[in-house]
Coordinates of C-alpha atoms in Angstrom, one line a residue:
Chain A
X19 CA -29.4 -11.4 -76.6
X20 CA -33.0 -11.2 -75.5
X21 CA -33.6 -9.1 -72.4
X22 CA -36.8 -9.2 -70.5
X23 CA -38.9 -6.1 -70.7
X24 CA -38.6 -5.1 -67.1
X25 CA -34.9 -4.5 -67.6
X26 CA -35.6 -2.1 -70.3
X27 CA -38.1 -0.2 -68.3
X28 CA -37.8 -0.6 -64.6
X29 CA -40.0 0.9 -61.9
X30 CA -37.4 3.6 -61.3
X31 CA -37.5 4.6 -65.0
X32 CA -41.2 4.8 -64.7
X33 CA -41.1 7.0 -61.6
X34 CA -38.5 9.3 -63.0
X35 CA -40.3 9.8 -66.3
X36 CA -43.7 10.1 -64.8
X37 CA -43.7 14.0 -64.8
X38 CA -43.0 13.9 -68.6
X39 CA -45.4 11.1 -69.2
X40 CA -48.2 13.1 -67.6
X41 CA -47.4 16.1 -69.7
X42 CA -47.2 14.0 -72.9
X43 CA -50.6 12.4 -72.1
X44 CA -52.3 15.7 -71.4
X45 CA -50.6 17.4 -74.4
X46 CA -52.0 14.8 -76.7
X47 CA -55.3 14.9 -74.9
X48 CA -55.6 18.6 -75.6
X49 CA -55.0 17.9 -79.3
X50 CA -57.8 15.4 -79.4
X51 CA -60.3 17.3 -77.2
X52 CA -59.6 20.4 -79.3
X53 CA -61.2 18.6 -82.3
X54 CA -64.4 17.9 -80.5
X55 CA -64.9 21.4 -79.0
X56 CA -67.1 24.0 -80.6
X57 CA -65.2 27.3 -81.3
X58 CA -66.7 29.2 -78.3
X59 CA -65.5 26.5 -76.0
X60 CA -61.8 26.5 -77.1
X61 CA -60.7 28.1 -73.9
X62 CA -61.4 24.8 -72.1
X63 CA -58.1 23.6 -73.6
X64 CA -56.3 26.0 -71.3
X65 CA -57.9 24.3 -68.3
X66 CA -57.0 20.8 -69.6
X67 CA -53.4 22.0 -70.0
X68 CA -53.4 23.5 -66.5
X69 CA -54.7 20.2 -65.0
X70 CA -51.9 18.5 -66.9
X71 CA -49.3 20.8 -65.3
X72 CA -50.8 20.1 -61.9
X73 CA -50.6 16.3 -62.4
X74 CA -47.1 16.7 -63.6
X75 CA -46.2 18.7 -60.4
X76 CA -47.7 15.9 -58.3
X77 CA -45.5 13.4 -60.1
X78 CA -42.5 15.6 -59.5
X79 CA -43.5 15.7 -55.8
X80 CA -43.6 11.9 -55.8
X81 CA -40.0 11.9 -57.1
X82 CA -39.1 14.3 -54.4
X83 CA -40.6 12.1 -51.7
X84 CA -38.7 9.1 -53.2
X85 CA -35.5 11.2 -53.0
X86 CA -36.3 11.9 -49.3
X87 CA -36.8 8.2 -48.6
X88 CA -33.6 7.3 -50.4
X89 CA -31.8 10.0 -48.3
X90 CA -33.2 8.4 -45.1
X91 CA -31.6 5.1 -46.2
X92 CA -28.3 6.8 -46.9
X93 CA -28.6 6.6 -50.6
X94 CA -29.3 10.3 -51.4
X95 CA -29.0 11.4 -54.9
X96 CA -28.8 7.9 -56.4
X97 CA -31.7 8.3 -58.7
X98 CA -30.6 7.2 -62.1
X99 CA -32.9 5.9 -64.8
X100 CA -32.7 4.6 -68.3
X101 CA -29.2 3.2 -68.0
X102 CA -27.7 6.3 -66.6
X103 CA -29.0 8.7 -69.1
X104 CA -31.6 10.4 -66.9
X105 CA -31.0 11.6 -63.3
X106 CA -33.7 13.2 -61.2
X107 CA -31.4 14.8 -58.7
X108 CA -32.4 17.8 -56.6
X109 CA -31.0 20.1 -59.2
X110 CA -33.4 18.7 -61.8
X111 CA -36.4 18.7 -59.4
X112 CA -35.8 22.4 -58.6
X113 CA -35.8 23.2 -62.3
X114 CA -38.9 21.0 -62.8
X115 CA -40.9 23.1 -60.4
X116 CA -39.6 26.3 -62.1
X117 CA -40.6 25.2 -65.6
X118 CA -44.1 24.1 -64.4
X119 CA -44.7 27.4 -62.6
X120 CA -43.6 29.4 -65.6
X121 CA -45.7 27.4 -68.0
X122 CA -48.8 27.6 -65.8
X123 CA -48.5 31.4 -65.4
X124 CA -47.9 31.8 -69.2
X125 CA -51.1 29.7 -69.9
X126 CA -53.1 31.9 -67.5
X127 CA -51.9 35.0 -69.4
X128 CA -52.7 33.5 -72.8
X129 CA -56.4 32.6 -72.6
X130 CA -57.9 36.0 -73.1
X131 CA -55.0 37.3 -75.2
X132 CA -55.4 34.6 -77.9
X133 CA -59.1 35.4 -78.1
X134 CA -58.3 39.0 -78.8
X135 CA -55.9 37.9 -81.5
X136 CA -58.5 35.4 -82.8
X137 CA -56.0 32.5 -82.7
X138 CA -57.6 30.4 -79.9
X139 CA -56.4 26.9 -80.9
X140 CA -55.7 23.8 -78.8
X141 CA -52.3 23.4 -80.4
X142 CA -51.0 26.4 -78.5
X143 CA -51.5 24.7 -75.1
X144 CA -50.3 21.3 -76.4
X145 CA -47.1 23.0 -77.6
X146 CA -46.5 24.6 -74.3
X147 CA -46.8 21.2 -72.6
X148 CA -44.5 19.6 -75.1
X149 CA -41.9 22.3 -74.7
X150 CA -42.0 21.7 -70.9
X151 CA -41.2 18.0 -71.6
X152 CA -38.2 19.1 -73.6
X153 CA -37.1 21.4 -70.8
X154 CA -37.4 18.6 -68.2
X155 CA -35.1 16.4 -70.4
X156 CA -32.6 19.3 -70.5
X157 CA -32.6 19.6 -66.7
X158 CA -32.4 15.9 -65.9
X159 CA -30.4 14.5 -68.9
X160 CA -27.1 13.0 -68.0
X161 CA -26.3 11.8 -71.5
X162 CA -25.6 14.1 -74.5
X163 CA -28.2 12.2 -76.6
X164 CA -31.0 13.0 -74.2
X165 CA -29.8 16.6 -73.7
X166 CA -29.8 17.2 -77.4
X167 CA -33.2 15.6 -78.0
X168 CA -34.7 17.6 -75.1
X169 CA -33.2 20.8 -76.4
X170 CA -34.6 20.3 -79.8
X171 CA -38.1 19.3 -78.5
X172 CA -38.2 22.5 -76.5
X173 CA -36.8 24.6 -79.4
X174 CA -39.1 23.2 -82.1
X175 CA -42.2 23.8 -79.9
X176 CA -41.1 27.3 -79.2
X177 CA -40.4 28.2 -82.8
X178 CA -44.1 27.4 -83.6
X179 CA -45.3 29.3 -80.5
X180 CA -43.4 32.4 -81.6
X181 CA -45.0 32.3 -85.0
X182 CA -48.4 31.4 -83.6
X183 CA -50.1 34.6 -84.9
X184 CA -49.7 33.4 -88.4
X185 CA -51.6 36.3 -90.0
X186 CA -49.3 38.8 -88.2
X187 CA -46.2 39.8 -90.2
X188 CA -44.2 40.5 -87.2
X189 CA -44.9 37.2 -85.6
X190 CA -43.9 35.3 -88.8
X191 CA -40.8 37.3 -89.1
X192 CA -39.8 36.6 -85.4
X193 CA -40.4 32.9 -85.9
X194 CA -38.3 32.8 -89.0
X195 CA -35.4 34.6 -87.4
X196 CA -35.6 32.5 -84.2
X197 CA -35.8 29.3 -86.2
X198 CA -32.8 30.1 -88.5
X199 CA -30.6 31.2 -85.6
X200 CA -31.8 28.5 -83.3
X201 CA -31.2 25.7 -85.8
X202 CA -27.8 27.2 -86.6
X203 CA -26.8 27.2 -83.0
X204 CA -28.1 23.7 -82.4
X205 CA -25.9 22.6 -85.3
X206 CA -22.8 24.2 -83.8
X207 CA -23.7 22.7 -80.4
X208 CA -24.1 19.2 -81.9
X209 CA -20.7 19.5 -83.6
X210 CA -19.1 20.3 -80.3
X211 CA -20.8 17.3 -78.7
X212 CA -19.5 15.1 -81.5
X213 CA -16.0 16.2 -80.8
X214 CA -16.4 15.5 -77.1
X215 CA -17.8 12.1 -78.0
X216 CA -14.7 11.5 -80.1
X217 CA -12.4 12.5 -77.2
X218 CA -14.1 10.4 -74.7
X219 CA -15.8 7.5 -76.5
X220 CA -18.9 7.8 -74.4
X221 CA -22.1 9.9 -74.4
X222 CA -22.4 9.9 -70.6
X223 CA -21.6 13.2 -69.0
X224 CA -19.7 11.6 -66.1
X225 CA -17.7 9.4 -68.3
X226 CA -16.8 12.3 -70.6
X227 CA -15.7 14.4 -67.6
X228 CA -13.5 11.6 -66.3
X229 CA -11.8 11.1 -69.6
X230 CA -11.4 14.9 -70.1
X231 CA -9.8 15.2 -66.8
X232 CA -7.1 12.6 -67.6
X233 CA -6.8 13.9 -71.2
X234 CA -6.4 17.4 -69.9
X235 CA -3.6 16.4 -67.5
X236 CA -1.7 14.7 -70.2
X237 CA -2.3 17.3 -72.9
X238 CA -3.4 20.7 -71.6
X239 CA -3.5 22.6 -74.9
X240 CA -5.1 20.0 -77.1
X241 CA -6.6 22.0 -80.1
X242 CA -9.5 19.4 -80.5
X243 CA -10.6 19.8 -76.9
X244 CA -10.5 23.6 -77.2
X245 CA -12.4 23.5 -80.5
X246 CA -15.0 21.2 -78.9
X247 CA -15.3 23.6 -75.9
X248 CA -15.7 26.6 -78.1
X249 CA -18.4 25.1 -80.3
X250 CA -20.3 23.6 -77.4
X251 CA -20.1 26.9 -75.4
X252 CA -21.2 28.9 -78.5
X253 CA -24.3 26.7 -78.8
X254 CA -25.2 27.1 -75.2
X255 CA -24.6 30.9 -75.1
X256 CA -26.9 31.2 -78.1
X257 CA -29.6 29.5 -76.2
X258 CA -29.4 31.9 -73.2
X259 CA -28.9 34.9 -75.5
X260 CA -25.5 36.0 -74.2
X261 CA -23.6 38.6 -76.2
X262 CA -22.2 38.2 -79.0
X263 CA -24.9 35.6 -79.7
X264 CA -27.9 37.6 -78.7
X265 CA -29.2 39.2 -81.9
X266 CA -32.1 36.9 -82.2
X267 CA -33.5 37.7 -78.8
X268 CA -34.9 41.2 -79.3
X269 CA -36.5 40.3 -82.6
X270 CA -38.0 37.0 -81.4
X271 CA -39.3 38.7 -78.2
X272 CA -40.8 41.6 -80.0
X273 CA -42.7 39.6 -82.6
X274 CA -43.9 36.7 -80.5
X275 CA -47.3 36.7 -78.8
X276 CA -46.8 38.7 -75.5
X277 CA -47.6 35.7 -73.3
X278 CA -45.0 33.6 -75.2
X279 CA -42.5 36.4 -74.9
X280 CA -42.9 36.1 -71.1
X281 CA -42.7 32.3 -71.3
X282 CA -39.5 32.5 -73.4
X283 CA -37.8 34.9 -71.2
X284 CA -38.3 32.8 -68.0
X285 CA -39.0 29.1 -68.7
X286 CA -37.1 28.7 -72.0
X287 CA -34.2 30.7 -70.6
X288 CA -34.2 28.7 -67.3
X289 CA -34.0 25.5 -69.4
X290 CA -31.1 27.0 -71.3
X291 CA -29.4 27.6 -68.0
X292 CA -30.2 24.2 -66.7
X293 CA -28.5 22.7 -69.8
X294 CA -25.6 25.1 -69.5
X295 CA -25.0 24.4 -65.8
X296 CA -25.4 20.6 -66.4
X297 CA -22.7 20.7 -69.1
X298 CA -20.3 23.2 -67.6
X299 CA -20.5 21.9 -64.0
X300 CA -20.8 18.1 -64.7
X301 CA -19.0 17.6 -68.0
X302 CA -16.6 20.5 -68.6
X303 CA -15.3 21.3 -65.2
X304 CA -11.8 19.9 -66.1
X305 CA -11.6 22.6 -68.7
X306 CA -12.5 25.4 -66.3
X307 CA -9.1 27.2 -66.5
X308 CA -9.7 27.5 -70.3
X309 CA -13.3 28.6 -70.2
X310 CA -13.1 31.0 -67.3
X311 CA -11.6 33.9 -69.2
X312 CA -14.1 33.3 -72.0
X313 CA -17.1 33.5 -69.5
X314 CA -15.7 36.6 -67.9
X315 CA -15.4 38.3 -71.4
X316 CA -18.9 37.1 -72.4
X317 CA -20.5 38.3 -69.1
X318 CA -19.0 41.7 -69.3
X319 CA -20.0 42.1 -73.0
X320 CA -23.5 40.9 -72.2
X321 CA -23.9 43.4 -69.3
X322 CA -22.6 46.2 -71.5
X323 CA -24.6 45.5 -74.6
X324 CA -27.8 44.6 -72.8
X325 CA -27.9 47.6 -70.5
X326 CA -26.8 50.2 -73.1
X327 CA -29.2 48.9 -75.8
X328 CA -32.1 48.9 -73.3
X329 CA -31.6 52.6 -72.7
X330 CA -32.9 53.8 -76.0
X331 CA -35.7 51.4 -76.7
X332 CA -39.3 52.7 -77.2
X333 CA -40.9 49.3 -77.5
X334 CA -41.7 47.7 -74.1
X335 CA -41.2 44.1 -75.2
X336 CA -37.9 45.0 -76.9
X337 CA -36.8 46.9 -73.8
X338 CA -37.5 43.9 -71.6
X339 CA -35.7 41.7 -74.1
X340 CA -32.5 43.8 -73.7
X341 CA -33.0 43.9 -70.0
X342 CA -33.3 40.1 -70.0
X343 CA -30.0 40.0 -71.9
X344 CA -28.5 42.1 -69.1
X345 CA -29.8 39.8 -66.5
X346 CA -28.1 36.9 -68.2
X347 CA -24.9 38.9 -67.8
X348 CA -25.3 39.0 -64.0
X349 CA -26.0 35.3 -63.9
X350 CA -22.9 34.5 -65.9
X351 CA -20.9 36.3 -63.3
X352 CA -22.2 33.8 -60.8
X353 CA -20.6 31.1 -62.9
X354 CA -17.3 33.0 -62.8
X355 CA -17.4 33.1 -59.1
X356 CA -18.2 29.4 -58.5
X357 CA -14.7 28.9 -57.3
X358 CA -13.2 25.4 -56.9
X359 CA -10.3 26.5 -54.7
X360 CA -12.2 27.7 -51.7
X361 CA -15.1 25.3 -52.4
X362 CA -17.7 27.9 -52.6
X363 CA -21.0 27.3 -54.4
X364 CA -22.5 30.8 -53.6
X365 CA -22.2 31.8 -57.2
X366 CA -24.2 28.8 -58.5
X367 CA -26.7 29.2 -55.7
X368 CA -27.0 32.8 -56.8
X369 CA -27.9 31.7 -60.3
X370 CA -30.6 29.3 -59.0
X371 CA -32.1 32.1 -56.8
X372 CA -31.9 34.5 -59.7
X373 CA -33.7 32.2 -62.0
X374 CA -36.5 31.7 -59.4
X375 CA -37.1 35.3 -58.7
X376 CA -36.7 36.3 -62.4
X377 CA -39.6 33.8 -63.2
X378 CA -42.0 35.7 -61.0
X379 CA -41.0 39.3 -61.6
X380 CA -40.5 39.1 -65.4
X381 CA -43.7 37.1 -66.0
X382 CA -45.5 39.7 -63.9
X383 CA -44.2 42.6 -66.0
X384 CA -45.2 40.7 -69.2
X385 CA -48.7 40.0 -67.7
X386 CA -49.2 43.8 -67.4
X387 CA -48.0 44.3 -71.0
X388 CA -50.4 41.5 -72.1
X389 CA -53.3 43.4 -70.6
X390 CA -52.5 46.4 -72.8
X391 CA -53.5 44.4 -75.9
X392 CA -57.0 45.5 -76.7
X393 CA -59.1 45.7 -79.7
X394 CA -57.1 47.7 -82.4
X395 CA -54.3 48.5 -80.0
X396 CA -51.2 46.4 -80.1
X397 CA -50.1 47.9 -76.8
X398 CA -46.4 47.1 -76.7
X399 CA -45.0 50.7 -77.0
X400 CA -44.0 52.8 -74.0
X401 CA -46.7 55.3 -75.3
X402 CA -49.3 52.6 -74.8
X403 CA -48.5 52.2 -71.1
X404 CA -48.6 56.0 -70.5
X405 CA -51.1 57.1 -68.0
X406 CA -51.8 53.6 -66.7
X407 CA -52.0 55.0 -63.2
X408 CA -55.2 56.9 -64.1
X409 CA -56.9 53.9 -65.9
X410 CA -55.9 51.0 -63.7
X411 CA -54.1 52.1 -60.5
X412 CA -53.6 48.6 -59.0
X413 CA -52.0 47.4 -62.2
X414 CA -49.8 50.4 -62.4
X415 CA -48.6 49.8 -58.8
X416 CA -48.0 46.1 -59.5
X417 CA -46.0 47.0 -62.6
X418 CA -43.9 49.4 -60.4
X419 CA -43.2 46.6 -58.0
X420 CA -42.1 44.3 -60.8
X421 CA -39.9 47.0 -62.3
X422 CA -38.2 47.9 -59.0
X423 CA -37.7 44.2 -58.4
X424 CA -36.1 43.8 -61.8
X425 CA -33.8 46.7 -61.0
X426 CA -32.8 44.9 -57.8
X427 CA -34.3 47.3 -55.1
X428 CA -34.7 45.7 -51.6
X429 CA -36.9 44.4 -50.1
X430 CA -38.2 42.9 -53.4
X431 CA -37.3 39.5 -54.8
X432 CA -34.9 40.8 -57.5
X433 CA -32.6 42.1 -54.8
X434 CA -31.7 38.6 -53.5
X435 CA -30.7 37.4 -56.9
X436 CA -28.3 40.2 -57.4
X437 CA -27.2 40.1 -53.8
X438 CA -25.9 36.5 -54.0
X439 CA -24.2 37.1 -57.3
X440 CA -22.3 40.1 -55.9
X441 CA -21.6 38.3 -52.7
X442 CA -20.1 35.4 -54.5
X443 CA -17.9 37.7 -56.6
X444 CA -16.6 39.4 -53.5
X445 CA -16.1 36.1 -51.7
X446 CA -14.0 34.8 -54.6
X447 CA -12.0 38.0 -54.8
X448 CA -13.3 39.4 -58.1
X449 CA -13.7 43.0 -56.8
X450 CA -13.4 44.7 -60.2
X451 CA -16.2 42.5 -61.7
X452 CA -18.4 43.2 -58.6
X453 CA -17.9 47.0 -59.0
X454 CA -18.7 46.9 -62.7
X455 CA -21.8 44.8 -62.0
X456 CA -23.1 47.2 -59.3
X457 CA -22.6 50.2 -61.6
X458 CA -24.6 48.5 -64.4
X459 CA -27.3 47.7 -61.9
X460 CA -27.6 51.4 -61.3
X461 CA -27.8 52.1 -65.0
X462 CA -30.6 49.5 -65.2
X463 CA -32.6 51.5 -62.8
X464 CA -32.8 54.3 -65.4
X465 CA -34.6 52.4 -68.1
X466 CA -36.9 50.7 -65.7
X467 CA -37.9 54.1 -64.3
X468 CA -38.6 55.4 -67.8
X469 CA -41.5 52.9 -67.9
X470 CA -42.6 54.0 -64.4
X471 CA -42.3 57.6 -65.5
X472 CA -44.6 57.0 -68.4
X473 CA -47.1 55.2 -66.2
X474 CA -47.4 57.8 -63.5
X475 CA -46.3 61.1 -64.9
X476 CA -47.8 61.1 -68.4
X477 CA -51.3 61.4 -69.8
X478 CA -52.8 58.4 -71.6
X479 CA -52.6 58.5 -75.4
X480 CA -56.0 56.9 -75.9
X481 CA -59.1 56.8 -73.9
X482 CA -59.6 53.0 -74.4
X483 CA -59.9 51.5 -70.9
X484 CA -57.7 48.6 -69.7
X485 CA -59.6 45.6 -68.4
X486 CA -58.2 42.4 -66.8
X487 CA -59.5 38.9 -67.6
X488 CA -59.8 36.5 -64.6
X489 CA -56.8 34.5 -65.9
X490 CA -54.7 37.5 -66.1
X491 CA -55.8 38.7 -62.7
X492 CA -54.7 35.3 -61.2
X493 CA -51.4 35.4 -63.1
X494 CA -50.7 39.0 -61.7
X495 CA -51.7 37.9 -58.2
X496 CA -49.3 34.9 -58.3
X497 CA -46.4 36.8 -59.7
X498 CA -46.9 39.8 -57.4
X499 CA -47.2 37.5 -54.3
X500 CA -44.0 35.7 -55.5
X501 CA -42.1 38.9 -56.0
X502 CA -43.0 40.4 -52.6
X503 CA -42.9 37.2 -50.5
X504 CA -39.5 36.0 -51.8
X505 CA -38.3 39.6 -51.1
X506 CA -39.5 39.7 -47.5
X507 CA -39.1 36.1 -46.5
X508 CA -36.2 34.9 -48.5
X509 CA -35.1 32.1 -46.1
X510 CA -37.4 29.4 -47.4
X511 CA -36.5 30.0 -51.0
X512 CA -32.8 30.3 -50.3
X513 CA -33.0 27.0 -48.5
X514 CA -34.7 25.5 -51.5
X515 CA -31.9 26.8 -53.8
X516 CA -29.2 25.4 -51.4
X517 CA -31.2 22.1 -51.3
X518 CA -31.1 21.8 -55.0
X519 CA -27.4 21.8 -55.0
X520 CA -26.9 19.8 -51.8
X521 CA -26.4 16.3 -53.1
X522 CA -24.9 16.5 -56.6
X523 CA -25.2 13.5 -58.7
X524 CA -21.9 11.7 -58.9
X525 CA -20.3 14.0 -56.3
X526 CA -16.8 13.0 -57.4
X527 CA -17.6 14.6 -60.7
X528 CA -19.3 17.8 -59.6
X529 CA -16.2 19.6 -58.5
X530 CA -17.8 23.0 -58.3
X531 CA -20.6 22.0 -56.0
X532 CA -18.7 20.8 -53.0
Chain B
X3 CA -8.4 1.0 -94.2
X4 CA -9.1 4.7 -94.4
X5 CA -7.8 6.5 -91.3
X6 CA -10.3 8.3 -89.1
X7 CA -8.6 11.7 -89.7
X8 CA -9.9 11.6 -93.3
X9 CA -13.5 11.4 -92.2
X10 CA -12.9 14.1 -89.6
X11 CA -11.4 16.5 -92.1
X12 CA -14.2 15.9 -94.5
X13 CA -16.7 16.5 -91.7
X14 CA -15.0 19.7 -90.7
X15 CA -15.0 20.9 -94.4
X16 CA -18.7 20.1 -94.7
X17 CA -19.4 21.9 -91.5
X18 CA -17.5 25.0 -92.6
X19 CA -19.4 24.9 -95.9
X20 CA -22.6 24.9 -94.0
X21 CA -21.6 27.8 -91.7
X22 CA -20.4 29.8 -94.7
X23 CA -23.6 29.1 -96.6
X24 CA -25.6 30.2 -93.6
X25 CA -23.8 33.4 -93.4
X26 CA -23.6 34.5 -97.1
X27 CA -26.7 33.0 -98.8
X28 CA -29.6 35.3 -99.4
X29 CA -32.5 32.8 -99.8
X30 CA -34.2 31.3 -96.9
X31 CA -34.4 27.8 -98.5
X32 CA -30.7 27.8 -99.3
X33 CA -29.9 28.9 -95.7
X34 CA -32.0 26.1 -94.5
X35 CA -30.1 23.6 -96.6
X36 CA -26.9 24.9 -95.2
X37 CA -28.1 24.1 -91.7
X38 CA -28.9 20.6 -92.9
X39 CA -25.4 20.3 -94.2
X40 CA -24.0 21.3 -90.8
X41 CA -26.1 18.6 -89.2
X42 CA -24.9 16.0 -91.7
X43 CA -21.3 17.0 -90.9
X44 CA -22.1 16.3 -87.3
X45 CA -23.5 12.9 -88.3
X46 CA -20.4 12.0 -90.3
X47 CA -18.1 12.8 -87.4
X48 CA -20.3 10.8 -84.9
X49 CA -20.3 7.8 -87.2
X50 CA -16.5 8.0 -87.7
X51 CA -16.0 8.2 -83.9
X52 CA -18.4 5.4 -83.3
X53 CA -16.5 3.1 -85.6
X54 CA -13.2 4.3 -84.0
X55 CA -14.3 3.5 -80.5
X56 CA -16.3 0.5 -81.5
X57 CA -19.3 1.9 -79.5
X58 CA -22.8 2.1 -80.7
X59 CA -23.9 5.2 -78.8
X60 CA -22.5 7.5 -81.5
X61 CA -24.6 5.8 -84.1
X62 CA -27.7 6.2 -81.8
X63 CA -27.0 9.9 -81.7
X64 CA -27.0 10.0 -85.5
X65 CA -30.5 8.5 -85.6
X66 CA -31.7 11.2 -83.3
X67 CA -30.0 13.9 -85.3
X68 CA -31.7 12.7 -88.4
X69 CA -35.1 12.7 -86.7
X70 CA -34.5 16.2 -85.3
X71 CA -33.4 17.4 -88.8
X72 CA -36.6 16.1 -90.3
X73 CA -38.8 17.7 -87.7
X74 CA -36.9 20.9 -88.0
X75 CA -37.4 20.8 -91.8
X76 CA -41.1 20.3 -91.3
X77 CA -41.5 23.2 -88.8
X78 CA -39.1 25.4 -90.8
X79 CA -40.9 25.0 -94.1
X80 CA -44.2 25.7 -92.5
X81 CA -42.8 28.9 -91.1
X82 CA -41.2 29.8 -94.4
X83 CA -44.6 29.3 -96.2
X84 CA -46.3 31.5 -93.6
X85 CA -43.7 34.2 -94.1
X86 CA -44.1 33.9 -97.9
X87 CA -47.8 34.2 -97.7
X88 CA -47.7 37.5 -95.9
X89 CA -44.8 39.1 -97.8
X90 CA -44.2 37.3 -101.2
X91 CA -40.5 37.2 -100.7
X92 CA -37.9 34.6 -99.5
X93 CA -35.0 37.1 -99.2
X94 CA -34.2 37.5 -95.5
X95 CA -32.9 41.0 -96.1
X96 CA -36.5 42.1 -97.1
X97 CA -38.0 40.4 -94.0
X98 CA -37.1 43.4 -91.9
X99 CA -40.1 44.7 -90.1
X100 CA -38.4 44.2 -86.7
X101 CA -35.4 46.5 -86.7
X102 CA -32.1 45.0 -86.0

């Protein structure tokens, strides 16, 4: 049966994939231009990559405008491309902007850092762009094939980025551990998807959800469905580094180049969350009574293990890795609170806000740590940040702002993330969980203040000055502005988060987002 | 005709072998092969279900899994070679600079 070409690739398909096409073109462009550049001009690759991110953002904006026009014609949220396997709904658009911002800030942080490490290669920036394509597929995929391919595209690019300092033993080791555990979790995830495919006979998330709903009514304790749920959830929880599947995170975070550690802890994690929300809210909501106890257990274990392990760390990157595990625990509580009975989506909104503010404050903290890398000083121990106040006062104060925001002190951005999670827990009647979460937030303040204590109260260990490259300055300015402005004027950003959930694709399916 | 449950049981056994190999083997290359075994178990169950439902989408998934497995092998072997160059060992227990 011969089909004309325009049915395989319609203009809607083109519009929806334009952000990814832009990134792919610029990513390949970086690879080719890199061959022509003399060694001292390699940093030009960073600017090419940044231009690519800007073009991609413009393409996302085009999609957003098209969505607005469709809404004016009463067809909001009807953007489906590639035979139903890709949806650019508002949920996806929100995540698109998040990924692009995270990647842009990470590239700004990397330029000088890679020169100090003597690993300034074009492949680095190309891989960052390719990983963003993977993330976009994860956020907008509505078909398990596309979701899996997007996940792997992101993961493979990140494995290489983690091991990018190939002469450094720690970087190699981190890449190896991340690769082995990441590939293992992808295998488990794919097995779960195969079982769901077997139950439903379709790879479309909506189709699978409809079949599961009927299947679950007829046979509530089907062992195959439960096994499929367990394996799929295991794979997803691995990706967001939730306890008990978190062991890879501290090692990968410590060994990776610092700017990539920051990138992994925000953009890669946000992509993992996009995938998790897409699957749990759009495909697995009929199984919610089964997975709810599991999520409660995992979130409590994540909060406990992340916060307690962070208390004793002496390495800054490792400390922030455990703190990011703890943050995942708070976000998982938002998933618990997304209650179908009273039709509240506060918990999910809390997760979206949390991911947004986390992008700024955590990248800011990692930007400060990146600046500690100087000649002959690795600069990722707490001892290395000691006395920062006397060397670079502005930087020390910005770091304090990021740390207070991470701890959730008002009026900084981090407060709003935690506020909505706790609010949703109280709204849905989970008082015990809310109490535990607040107590752990207090505990978190202790280890963030240990860093602040070292910066302000202790003398510097070395006399080597701390200097900021222009890229790093810009990254610090953006993240600091983001952290403070979201904290003081949260309304705009809260509206954006609410907007991202306002017209769920296939609203009959998205039971949690009423 | 062979019933579908035979294929699924075989796939589950292969998958369990892969998980077991991943957990107990002490050579990075063998661990890597165990992961490939897990992915092949996934492929078998997708093909079995695709023939059961008479739907092609499962077979499409298998093609993508094969491509992903090949890319993963390429990246994985590159990383393994980088690790071997800096340490002269393939035993993951001796790759322990980052404390667990």
